Short mmCIF file of C-alpha atoms in Angstrom, two decimals:
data_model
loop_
_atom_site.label_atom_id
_atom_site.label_comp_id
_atom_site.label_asym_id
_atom_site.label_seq_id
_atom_site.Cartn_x
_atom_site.Cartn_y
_atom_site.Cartn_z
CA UNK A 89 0.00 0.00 0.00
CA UNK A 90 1.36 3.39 -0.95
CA UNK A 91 1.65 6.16 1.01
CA UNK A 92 -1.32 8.27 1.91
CA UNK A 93 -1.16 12.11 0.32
CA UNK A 94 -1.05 14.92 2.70
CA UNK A 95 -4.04 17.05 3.15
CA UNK A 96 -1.94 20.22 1.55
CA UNK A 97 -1.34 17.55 -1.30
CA UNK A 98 -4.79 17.60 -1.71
CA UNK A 99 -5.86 20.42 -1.23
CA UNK A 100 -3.26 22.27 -3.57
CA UNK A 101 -5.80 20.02 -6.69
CA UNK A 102 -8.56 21.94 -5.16
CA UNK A 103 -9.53 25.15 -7.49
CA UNK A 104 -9.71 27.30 -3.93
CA UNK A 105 -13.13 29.22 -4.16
CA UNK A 106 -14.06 28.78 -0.64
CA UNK A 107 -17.81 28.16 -2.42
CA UNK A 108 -19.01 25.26 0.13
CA UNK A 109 -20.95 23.70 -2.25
CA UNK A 110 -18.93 20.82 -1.43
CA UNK A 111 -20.68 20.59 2.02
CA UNK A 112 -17.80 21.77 3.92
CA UNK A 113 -16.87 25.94 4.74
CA UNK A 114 -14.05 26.10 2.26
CA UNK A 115 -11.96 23.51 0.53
CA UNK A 116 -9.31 22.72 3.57
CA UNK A 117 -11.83 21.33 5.52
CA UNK A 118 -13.07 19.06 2.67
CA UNK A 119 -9.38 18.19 2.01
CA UNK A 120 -9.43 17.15 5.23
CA UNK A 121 -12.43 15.23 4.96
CA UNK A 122 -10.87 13.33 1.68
CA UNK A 123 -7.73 12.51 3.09
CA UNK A 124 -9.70 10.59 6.59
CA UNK A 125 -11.71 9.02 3.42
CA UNK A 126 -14.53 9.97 5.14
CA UNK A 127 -15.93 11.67 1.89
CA UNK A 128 -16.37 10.91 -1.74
CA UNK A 129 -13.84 13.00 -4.17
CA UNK A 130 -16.75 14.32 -6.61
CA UNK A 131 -18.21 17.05 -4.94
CA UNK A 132 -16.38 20.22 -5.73
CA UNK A 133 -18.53 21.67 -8.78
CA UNK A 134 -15.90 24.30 -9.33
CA UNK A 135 -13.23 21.88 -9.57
CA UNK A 136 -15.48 19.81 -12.21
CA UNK A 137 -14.48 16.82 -13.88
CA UNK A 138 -10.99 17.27 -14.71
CA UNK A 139 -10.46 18.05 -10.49
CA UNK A 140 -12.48 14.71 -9.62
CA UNK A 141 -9.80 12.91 -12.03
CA UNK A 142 -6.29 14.53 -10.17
CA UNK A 143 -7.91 13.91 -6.85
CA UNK A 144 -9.03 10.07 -8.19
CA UNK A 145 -5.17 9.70 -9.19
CA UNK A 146 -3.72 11.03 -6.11
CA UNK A 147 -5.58 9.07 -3.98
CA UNK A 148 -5.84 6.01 -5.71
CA UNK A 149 -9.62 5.84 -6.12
CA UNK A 150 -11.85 5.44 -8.91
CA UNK A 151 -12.82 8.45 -10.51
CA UNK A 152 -16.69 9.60 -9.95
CA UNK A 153 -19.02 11.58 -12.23
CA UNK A 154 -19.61 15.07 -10.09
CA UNK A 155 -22.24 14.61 -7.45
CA UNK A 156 -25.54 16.83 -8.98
CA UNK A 157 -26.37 17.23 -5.45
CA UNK A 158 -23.41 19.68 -5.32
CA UNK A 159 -24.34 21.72 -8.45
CA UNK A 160 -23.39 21.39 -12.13
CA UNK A 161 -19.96 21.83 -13.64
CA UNK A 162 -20.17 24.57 -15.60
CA UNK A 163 -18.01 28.23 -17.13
CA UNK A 164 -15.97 29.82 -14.24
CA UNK A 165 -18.28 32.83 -12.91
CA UNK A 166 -17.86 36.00 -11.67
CA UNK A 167 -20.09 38.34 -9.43
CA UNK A 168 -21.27 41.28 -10.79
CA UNK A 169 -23.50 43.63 -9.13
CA UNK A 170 -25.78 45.89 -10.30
CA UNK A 171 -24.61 49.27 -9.43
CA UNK A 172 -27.97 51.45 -10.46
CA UNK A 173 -29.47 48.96 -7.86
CA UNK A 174 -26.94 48.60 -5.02
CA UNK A 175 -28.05 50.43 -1.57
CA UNK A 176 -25.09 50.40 -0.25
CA UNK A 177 -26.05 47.51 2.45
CA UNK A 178 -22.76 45.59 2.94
CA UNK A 179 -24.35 42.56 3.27
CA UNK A 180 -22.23 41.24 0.68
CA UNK A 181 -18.47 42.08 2.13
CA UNK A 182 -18.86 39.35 4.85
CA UNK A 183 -19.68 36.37 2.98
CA UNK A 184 -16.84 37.16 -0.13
CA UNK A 185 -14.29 34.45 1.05
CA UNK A 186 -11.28 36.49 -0.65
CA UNK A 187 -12.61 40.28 -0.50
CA UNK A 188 -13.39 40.02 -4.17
CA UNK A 189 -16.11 43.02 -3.27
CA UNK A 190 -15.21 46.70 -2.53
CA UNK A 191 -17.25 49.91 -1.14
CA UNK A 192 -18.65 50.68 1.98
CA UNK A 193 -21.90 51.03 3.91
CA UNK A 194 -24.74 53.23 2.37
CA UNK A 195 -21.97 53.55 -0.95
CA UNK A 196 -22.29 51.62 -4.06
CA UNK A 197 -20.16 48.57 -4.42
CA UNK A 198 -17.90 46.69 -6.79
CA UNK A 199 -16.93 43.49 -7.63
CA UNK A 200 -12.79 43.60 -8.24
CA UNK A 201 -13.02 40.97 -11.10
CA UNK A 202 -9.33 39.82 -10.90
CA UNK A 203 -10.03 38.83 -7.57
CA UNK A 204 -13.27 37.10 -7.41
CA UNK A 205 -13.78 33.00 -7.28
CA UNK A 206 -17.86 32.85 -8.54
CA UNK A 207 -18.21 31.10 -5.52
CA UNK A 208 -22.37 32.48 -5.36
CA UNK A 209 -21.27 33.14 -1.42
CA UNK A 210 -22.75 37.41 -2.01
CA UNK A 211 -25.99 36.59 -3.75
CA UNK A 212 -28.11 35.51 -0.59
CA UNK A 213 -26.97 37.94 1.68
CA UNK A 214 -28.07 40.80 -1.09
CA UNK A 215 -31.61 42.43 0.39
CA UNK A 216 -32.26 43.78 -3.24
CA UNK A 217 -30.79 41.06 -5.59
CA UNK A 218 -28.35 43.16 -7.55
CA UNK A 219 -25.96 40.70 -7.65
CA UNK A 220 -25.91 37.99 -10.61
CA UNK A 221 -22.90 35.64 -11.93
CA UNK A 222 -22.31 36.03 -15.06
CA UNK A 223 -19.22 33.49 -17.02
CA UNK A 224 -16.03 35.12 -16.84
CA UNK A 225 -15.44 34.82 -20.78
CA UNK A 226 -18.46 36.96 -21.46
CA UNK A 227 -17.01 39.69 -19.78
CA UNK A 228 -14.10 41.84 -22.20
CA UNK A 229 -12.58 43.27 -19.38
CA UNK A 230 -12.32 40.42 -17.14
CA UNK A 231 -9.00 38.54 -16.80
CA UNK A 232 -7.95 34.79 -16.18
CA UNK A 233 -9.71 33.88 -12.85
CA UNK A 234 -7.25 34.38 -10.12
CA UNK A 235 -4.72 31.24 -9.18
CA UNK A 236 -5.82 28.81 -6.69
CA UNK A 237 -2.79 29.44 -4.75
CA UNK A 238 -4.06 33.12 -4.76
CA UNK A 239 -7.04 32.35 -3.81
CA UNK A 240 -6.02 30.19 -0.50
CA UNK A 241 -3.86 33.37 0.50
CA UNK A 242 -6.47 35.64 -0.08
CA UNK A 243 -9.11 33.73 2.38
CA UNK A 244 -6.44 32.85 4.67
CA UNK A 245 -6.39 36.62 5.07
CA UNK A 246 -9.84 37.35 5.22
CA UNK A 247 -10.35 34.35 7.83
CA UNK A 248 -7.95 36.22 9.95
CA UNK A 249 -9.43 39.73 9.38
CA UNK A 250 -12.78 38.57 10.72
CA UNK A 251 -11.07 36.49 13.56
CA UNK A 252 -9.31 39.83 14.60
CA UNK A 253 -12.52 41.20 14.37
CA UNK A 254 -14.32 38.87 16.38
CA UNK A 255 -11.99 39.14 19.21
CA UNK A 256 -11.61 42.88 18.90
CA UNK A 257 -15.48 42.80 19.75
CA UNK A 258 -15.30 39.96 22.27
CA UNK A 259 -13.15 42.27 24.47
CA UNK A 260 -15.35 45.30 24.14
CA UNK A 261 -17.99 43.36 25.24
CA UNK A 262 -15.80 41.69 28.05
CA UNK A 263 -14.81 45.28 28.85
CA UNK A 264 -17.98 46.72 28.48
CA UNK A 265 -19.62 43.62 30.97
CA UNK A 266 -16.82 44.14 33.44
CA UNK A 267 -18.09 48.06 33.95
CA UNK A 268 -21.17 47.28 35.31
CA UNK A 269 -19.79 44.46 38.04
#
């Protein structure tokens, strides 16, 4: 028996758009999940069929069609939003998994198209649906989609934005509680 892959291994075949379609909250944790075999290898949509195969041959598995339950492989996407129609919310900062979105509350926003993975993540959180995907190709001014290895960076920063974040307001309300004892 040969030697089991690392879960960096693995996840360096994964295309890195944080999407979660996959079932899991970005594509470490379902490398993870692969290499305890606790998961079949064809459910990153994203990734697609030629992803499924380099995972199949790295692991030594059979190779599966993609899981439908997962979505549809399909043109790599992009997030576009509506500007006419954008309030301004921020709804859609949070959920971007590698800050693909710029602007600020009650100001239009953007979608920075060198930087953004199609991973649908903005579209639910949008109160007035001005957000659509649209395939990367159709757009003239759009680039390559970013590198995967990008991509990992990018939400490795974000994850640790919000963290700080988190624990920035954690104290303030530690603080805050500790006034009133």
């Amino acid at each position: 028996m040969g030697r089991m892959p690392s879960v960096a291994e693995i996840d360096a075949l994964l295309p890195q758009t944080q999407c979660s379609r996959c079932g899991y909250s970005g594509c470490l944790p379902y490398a993870e999940a692969l290499a305890a075999d606790a998961v079949p290898l064809n459910q990153c949509p994203p990734g697609g069929a030629a992803t499924i195969a380099d995972l199949a041959a790295l692991l030594n598995r059979a190779p599966l069609p993609l899981n439908p339950a997962n979505g549809v492989e399909g043109p790599q996407l992009v997030a576009q939003i509506d500007e006419e129609a954008c309030i301004g919310c921020a709804k859609c900062l949070p959920p971007c998994p590698v800050d693909a979105i710029v602007g600020a509350h009650k100001f239009m926003h953007t979608v920075v198209l060198e930087l953004c993975t199609g991973c649908e993540l903005c579209i639910a959180p949008c109160p007035v649906d001005c957000i659509t995907l649209v395939p990367r190709a159709s757009l003239a001014q759009a680039e390559a989609a970013p590198a995967a290895a990008d991509n990992r960076r990018r939400f490795a920063a974000h994850e640790r934005r919000l963290a700080a974040r988190a624990a920035g307001r954690a104290a303030l309300v530690h603080e805050r509680k500790r006034a009133f004892d």
